[in-house]
XYZ file of C-alpha atoms in Angstrom:
475
model
C 132.473 66.762 51.372
C 129.827 69.475 52.021
C 130.784 73.179 51.468
C 131.470 75.401 54.648
C 128.535 77.490 55.855
C 128.301 81.192 56.936
C 125.462 82.035 59.003
C 123.007 80.524 61.506
C 119.611 80.957 62.727
C 117.192 78.908 64.897
C 113.633 78.505 64.309
C 111.291 78.498 67.576
C 108.363 76.347 66.640
C 105.451 74.673 68.506
C 107.059 71.321 67.692
C 110.439 72.679 68.975
C 113.781 74.245 67.976
C 115.003 73.888 64.313
C 118.739 74.836 64.103
C 119.578 75.919 60.504
C 123.103 77.003 59.144
C 123.165 79.041 55.634
C 125.305 78.635 52.416
C 125.366 82.551 52.368
C 128.268 82.588 49.926
C 126.714 80.364 47.533
C 123.229 81.593 47.453
C 123.602 85.451 48.598
C 120.330 86.497 47.546
C 118.250 83.769 49.015
C 120.059 84.134 52.291
C 119.827 87.835 52.444
C 116.058 87.524 51.673
C 115.381 84.971 54.191
C 117.447 86.807 57.045
C 115.901 90.116 56.158
C 112.387 88.840 56.445
C 112.998 87.104 59.766
C 114.470 90.577 61.068
C 111.394 92.151 60.113
C 109.107 89.462 61.951
C 107.525 88.334 58.760
C 107.943 84.784 59.854
C 106.319 85.094 63.183
C 102.984 83.276 63.588
C 103.449 81.644 60.128
C 102.013 78.009 60.097
C 103.481 75.002 58.161
C 100.592 74.922 55.690
C 102.010 71.776 53.495
C 103.142 68.557 54.979
C 104.260 65.622 52.366
C 105.247 62.526 54.389
C 108.573 61.212 53.723
C 109.328 64.162 51.204
C 109.204 67.822 52.807
C 107.338 70.316 54.900
C 106.712 73.819 53.780
C 106.189 77.366 55.208
C 106.590 80.933 54.874
C 103.095 82.108 53.655
C 101.329 84.550 56.007
C 98.124 83.630 54.369
C 98.446 79.975 55.322
C 97.179 78.939 51.804
C 100.148 78.404 49.953
C 99.267 80.957 47.431
C 100.596 84.061 48.985
C 104.172 85.266 50.200
C 106.691 88.276 49.395
C 110.080 88.791 49.263
C 112.403 91.484 50.611
C 113.078 92.715 47.268
C 109.696 93.493 46.516
C 109.515 91.324 43.620
C 110.394 87.632 42.960
C 113.924 87.082 42.495
C 115.810 84.538 40.360
C 117.103 80.912 41.391
C 120.668 80.446 42.672
C 121.424 76.743 41.533
C 124.994 75.461 42.645
C 126.400 72.241 41.320
C 127.821 71.374 44.759
C 124.524 71.871 46.578
C 121.967 68.831 45.811
C 119.121 67.394 47.639
C 120.834 64.158 48.513
C 119.410 63.775 52.251
C 116.974 65.150 54.948
C 117.128 68.138 56.544
C 117.871 70.645 53.506
C 116.440 73.977 53.275
C 115.388 75.142 49.817
C 113.235 78.154 48.369
C 109.618 77.170 47.366
C 108.453 78.766 43.733
C 105.164 78.584 41.953
C 106.624 75.956 39.286
C 108.124 78.259 37.176
C 111.793 79.630 37.014
C 112.924 82.619 39.012
C 109.875 82.848 40.951
C 111.058 82.893 44.506
C 109.463 84.913 47.416
C 109.206 84.141 51.075
C 108.118 80.419 51.150
C 110.644 77.657 51.989
C 110.733 73.924 52.611
C 112.654 71.322 54.465
C 113.169 68.111 53.327
C 112.453 64.871 55.016
C 114.481 62.435 52.925
C 116.685 62.591 49.410
C 114.803 64.416 46.762
C 116.764 64.210 43.501
C 113.763 65.467 41.597
C 114.470 68.872 43.201
C 118.053 69.469 42.108
C 118.318 72.312 39.426
C 114.797 73.391 40.158
C 114.932 75.056 43.797
C 117.564 76.930 45.300
C 119.231 75.109 48.255
C 120.444 77.734 50.855
C 120.591 75.806 54.126
C 120.711 72.838 56.183
C 119.302 71.509 59.542
C 122.107 70.735 62.044
C 122.062 68.675 65.331
C 119.391 66.743 66.958
C 116.788 69.545 66.071
C 116.290 67.400 62.667
C 113.980 65.045 64.952
C 111.782 68.053 65.551
C 111.312 68.369 61.701
C 110.356 64.673 61.339
C 107.924 65.195 64.266
C 106.310 67.825 62.011
C 106.445 65.362 58.960
C 104.501 62.853 60.956
C 101.404 65.009 62.039
C 98.135 64.135 60.751
C 96.968 65.522 57.298
C 93.971 65.663 55.048
C 93.574 64.671 51.481
C 95.100 68.126 50.448
C 98.587 67.584 52.441
C 97.237 70.248 54.790
C 97.947 69.348 58.689
C 94.899 69.070 60.762
C 96.505 70.788 63.623
C 99.183 73.075 61.881
C 102.348 73.669 63.737
C 103.587 77.443 63.805
C 106.833 79.289 63.676
C 106.944 81.379 66.933
C 109.955 83.476 66.043
C 113.160 83.348 64.354
C 116.399 84.022 66.170
C 119.458 85.082 64.206
C 122.686 83.698 65.782
C 125.110 84.567 63.055
C 124.177 87.166 60.547
C 126.851 87.201 57.370
C 125.296 90.283 56.110
C 125.721 92.880 58.970
C 124.616 95.606 56.068
C 121.080 94.583 55.928
C 118.553 97.462 56.754
C 115.078 96.034 57.369
C 112.095 98.171 56.527
C 110.854 97.576 59.901
C 112.178 95.456 62.789
C 110.522 92.596 64.524
C 110.127 94.492 67.775
C 108.442 97.627 66.155
C 106.115 95.159 64.165
C 105.313 93.478 67.556
C 104.511 96.798 69.090
C 102.311 97.950 66.143
C 100.424 94.775 66.185
C 99.946 95.011 69.873
C 98.722 98.774 69.350
C 96.312 97.623 66.483
C 95.143 95.089 69.010
C 94.473 97.557 71.705
C 92.822 99.966 69.589
C 90.427 97.281 68.267
C 89.616 96.225 72.070
C 88.800 99.628 72.733
C 86.482 100.106 69.871
C 84.810 97.070 70.694
C 84.290 98.245 74.258
C 82.986 101.584 73.307
C 80.616 99.822 70.890
C 79.437 97.666 73.581
C 78.912 100.530 75.949
C 76.841 102.379 73.447
C 74.613 99.656 72.514
C 74.170 98.391 76.294
C 71.168 99.062 78.342
C 71.244 99.779 82.111
C 69.443 96.855 83.816
C 68.371 98.380 87.199
C 67.194 94.846 88.365
C 70.681 93.339 88.623
C 72.727 93.844 91.802
C 76.412 95.494 91.337
C 79.284 94.300 93.465
C 81.813 96.669 92.280
C 83.254 94.508 89.471
C 81.917 96.648 86.638
C 83.354 99.990 85.463
C 81.554 103.062 87.277
C 83.010 105.657 85.268
C 80.766 107.635 82.940
C 77.599 106.584 83.940
C 74.459 108.383 82.824
C 71.903 109.222 85.509
C 68.750 107.287 85.263
C 65.607 109.471 84.977
C 62.359 108.165 86.126
C 59.190 109.635 84.494
C 56.303 109.721 86.925
C 52.758 109.724 85.896
C 50.515 112.528 87.395
C 48.019 111.611 89.897
C 44.864 113.106 88.854
C 41.785 113.354 91.317
C 39.224 115.456 89.607
C 36.564 115.327 92.301
C 38.863 116.984 94.588
C 40.428 119.351 92.208
C 37.616 120.544 90.107
C 34.636 120.420 92.467
C 35.043 118.656 96.048
C 31.393 119.318 96.641
C 29.814 116.693 94.134
C 30.258 113.446 95.861
C 27.885 111.807 93.245
C 30.496 112.075 90.496
C 33.170 110.433 92.237
C 31.914 106.962 91.155
C 31.677 108.131 87.683
C 35.035 109.734 87.566
C 37.220 106.953 89.553
C 36.946 103.770 87.508
C 36.116 100.867 89.485
C 38.982 98.326 90.116
C 39.090 95.130 87.883
C 37.924 91.964 89.449
C 40.663 89.418 89.811
C 40.604 86.547 87.448
C 41.477 83.573 89.935
C 39.567 84.122 93.095
C 36.225 86.060 94.169
C 36.469 88.214 96.999
C 33.784 88.110 99.642
C 32.593 90.653 102.035
C 31.899 89.902 105.686
C 28.122 89.936 105.172
C 28.597 87.425 102.475
C 30.639 85.140 104.498
C 27.967 85.131 107.645
C 25.150 84.406 105.165
C 27.157 81.516 103.647
C 28.349 80.208 107.167
C 24.428 80.394 108.144
C 23.309 78.761 105.193
C 25.457 75.794 105.567
C 25.699 74.499 109.100
C 24.420 71.211 108.537
C 27.337 70.550 106.064
C 29.943 71.487 108.553
C 28.465 69.486 111.396
C 28.565 66.290 108.945
C 32.332 67.032 108.045
C 33.072 67.440 111.830
C 31.565 64.164 112.705
C 33.328 62.562 110.027
C 36.663 63.948 110.822
C 36.013 62.978 114.513
C 35.315 59.403 113.469
C 38.548 59.366 111.048
C 40.654 60.319 114.108
C 39.215 57.734 116.482
C 40.004 55.042 113.705
C 43.406 56.501 113.423
C 44.033 56.408 117.217
C 42.788 53.051 117.443
C 45.087 51.594 114.484
C 48.091 53.359 116.397
C 47.467 51.812 119.604
C 47.395 48.426 118.029
C 50.333 48.942 116.139
C 51.952 50.121 119.470
C 50.963 47.052 121.459
C 51.943 44.450 118.652
C 55.455 46.347 118.415
C 55.835 46.168 122.337
C 54.745 42.332 122.357
C 57.373 41.686 119.707
C 60.146 43.643 121.568
C 59.137 41.512 124.752
C 59.353 38.189 122.758
C 62.837 39.280 121.335
C 64.147 40.348 124.841
C 62.976 36.868 126.317
C 64.652 34.909 123.411
C 67.717 36.735 123.941
C 67.714 36.060 127.602
C 67.329 32.401 127.093
C 70.271 32.207 124.775
C 72.274 34.134 127.194
C 71.364 31.415 129.767
C 72.241 28.672 127.509
C 75.714 30.255 126.840
C 76.321 30.745 130.542
C 75.330 27.049 131.291
C 77.834 25.855 128.499
C 80.581 28.081 129.892
C 80.088 26.610 133.312
C 79.969 22.950 131.954
C 83.326 23.524 130.171
C 84.959 25.095 133.167
C 84.074 21.835 135.179
C 84.874 19.275 132.670
C 88.790 19.759 132.756
C 88.700 19.220 136.427
C 86.469 15.976 136.245
C 87.938 14.466 133.071
C 91.514 14.573 131.763
C 92.102 15.066 128.331
C 93.067 11.816 126.469
C 96.434 11.807 125.253
C 97.413 10.262 121.967
C 100.006 7.370 121.665
C 102.417 9.751 119.941
C 102.261 12.149 123.114
C 102.741 9.270 125.740
C 105.811 8.233 123.498
C 107.396 11.702 123.535
C 106.709 12.070 127.228
C 108.429 8.716 128.081
C 111.344 9.666 126.017
C 111.764 12.911 127.467
C 111.486 11.237 131.108
C 114.076 8.769 130.037
C 116.458 11.455 128.760
C 116.328 13.360 132.179
C 116.910 10.471 134.209
C 120.785 10.692 134.343
C 120.904 14.600 134.161
C 121.860 16.499 137.191
C 122.605 19.954 137.451
C 123.169 22.015 134.526
C 122.598 19.077 131.975
C 125.888 17.227 132.970
C 126.016 13.393 132.912
C 126.759 11.579 135.821
C 129.516 9.318 135.117
C 129.034 7.200 138.273
C 125.807 6.043 137.497
C 126.830 4.977 134.198
C 130.056 2.864 135.717
C 127.496 1.422 138.292
C 125.203 0.024 135.493
C 128.219 -1.405 133.831
C 129.787 -2.960 136.662
C 126.094 -4.525 137.409
C 125.960 -6.094 133.986
C 129.488 -7.414 134.102
C 128.855 -9.184 137.647
C 125.683 -10.476 136.106
C 127.662 -12.196 133.244
C 130.065 -13.513 135.725
C 127.525 -14.952 138.031
C 125.903 -16.838 134.963
C 127.382 -20.322 134.276
C 128.885 -20.951 130.880
C 127.364 -23.755 129.167
C 129.480 -26.381 127.723
C 127.909 -26.456 124.245
C 129.670 -28.906 121.880
C 131.026 -27.551 118.581
C 128.760 -26.682 115.735
C 129.759 -30.014 113.785
C 128.862 -32.005 116.723
C 125.347 -30.054 117.150
C 124.472 -30.686 113.640
C 125.311 -34.628 113.863
C 123.196 -34.733 116.967
C 120.517 -32.958 115.303
C 120.440 -35.322 112.460
C 120.389 -38.519 114.536
C 117.395 -36.785 116.889
C 115.529 -36.258 113.446
C 116.023 -39.813 112.596
C 115.066 -41.136 115.880
C 111.919 -39.062 116.086
C 108.542 -40.616 115.391
C 106.978 -39.723 112.181
C 103.603 -38.308 113.719
C 105.199 -36.133 116.097
C 105.219 -32.363 115.253
C 107.959 -30.040 116.164
C 107.757 -27.651 119.067
C 107.416 -23.962 119.015
C 110.680 -22.132 119.368
C 110.751 -20.312 122.611
C 113.097 -17.047 122.854
C 115.112 -17.159 125.963
C 116.340 -13.798 126.634
C 118.619 -14.716 129.602
C 120.340 -17.615 127.476
C 122.480 -15.623 125.723
C 124.464 -14.632 128.823
C 125.929 -18.136 129.195
C 126.346 -18.932 125.612
C 130.022 -19.607 124.271
C 130.920 -19.122 120.681
C 132.892 -21.794 118.496
C 134.515 -21.044 115.329
C 136.068 -23.971 112.802
C 139.874 -24.055 113.093
C 140.573 -23.892 109.572
C 138.780 -22.593 106.519
C 140.809 -24.093 103.673
C 137.881 -26.032 102.037
C 135.977 -22.625 101.745
C 138.863 -21.064 100.133
C 139.382 -23.765 97.613
C 135.698 -23.793 97.028
C 135.777 -20.009 96.401
C 138.952 -20.359 93.975
C 136.938 -23.126 92.181
C 133.651 -21.204 91.642
C 135.216 -17.592 91.255
C 137.297 -17.255 87.745
C 139.236 -14.160 87.194
C 139.259 -13.268 83.033
C 142.059 -10.990 82.319
C 141.829 -9.489 78.844
C 145.565 -9.092 78.509
C 145.914 -12.714 79.264
C 143.632 -13.495 76.623
C 145.509 -11.594 74.187
C 148.749 -12.936 75.213
C 147.150 -16.309 74.729
C 145.991 -15.597 71.362
C 149.176 -14.230 70.349
C 151.036 -17.369 71.544
C 148.549 -19.476 69.601
C 149.214 -17.341 66.407
C 153.126 -17.847 66.812
C 152.641 -21.664 67.287
C 150.574 -22.002 64.184
C 152.949 -19.781 62.031
C 155.983 -21.913 63.283
C 153.785 -25.133 62.183
C 153.355 -23.756 58.729
C 156.901 -22.763 58.408
C 158.195 -26.051 59.258
C 155.648 -27.632 56.895
C 156.940 -25.484 54.021
C 160.555 -26.157 54.677
C 159.840 -29.755 54.698
C 158.026 -29.618 51.512
C 160.688 -27.493 49.781
C 163.458 -29.913 50.653
C 161.437 -32.864 48.950
C 160.905 -30.513 45.794
C 164.778 -30.146 45.542
C 165.331 -33.743 45.561
């Protein structure tokens, strides 16, 4: 049975929360050190720098290298080995050391499996409870490099103390004060960087400003103007000859030369023939282009006309086909199949004797029966001999028939059945006797009884034989 715990904290990590209960009575120094550092915010932002799959995950070093860490006491403190606290399952929290005894500081680990090799070497001061153990297992499944360091290390955001078994702990600085100091340092750093950026930056007057930049403490921009010197006007305006010497001539452009009006007129007069030839050439090109355009236009119009004529012919054919198809039903009736004709006859015969709303007329049926009865009465009954006599007569006629004469074809007289009389034999004793002779009923029970009877008879005979033989022996 596990020992009772006193104290509880929750680690808020990037992989989820981890709920830890502490054995503060069995390991008071380790628990006090852990809680004091958590109250000071020492573990805030610390990464899990070591992950050994299926063994443990380790954290608590602010440097993230695994070689740092400090205790709340200012120096490493001694181990607290309890005989009833052993690393027998996953989720147990223990203090990490540098490989020697009594070298505990701020680093701790959480086991991922049974670790008997840690018993007696490391202080076990807590355990993970509830479903938060799966968050620890999630950390243990992360990708690592060859040195057991995670490629994307998870981080402890902060530690919330739920149950503090040491109310007399006085932290050197609280976590809130530490966060406030950190924010102040970050703010000061940002201000220093902003000041350096302002001092080293140059005003770019070519860019437009839309009011997004800070306009405070802007230095006025001073433009230095070069003096315009006209020595011909200032010194001696009566010397026009010195103007050309004082004022430098403007440099000639590199790309194109400038021509005066006089040069242009001379050039235009010197090359009239060239312009005429180019003009005639342009006119001839324009005429050829126009002729080509006219030809293309005519060909296009001809193709359109032919397309329109073809479409009109197709429309006429379609209209002609439609008129013929409209006239065909009037001229010719569609030929019905045999099945349709039979179905029509059947439907017609079903509706002959129906009147009104599907009710049968009984009078018509009775009339048909009466007509059939009268027909039977009017037909004379033939006095045909009995079947035996018919057979004898047929045999005699067959004997008297000449050998070369063939039998005539039998003709089915439909009206002959009306006057036919039926004759049946008077008795069937011969048929019954014949059937009894041919039909034999085998009863297995009777066969068994017969076999038993035969066995009894055989035994009686044997017994009688033995008795007779015995009497002869006694004599």
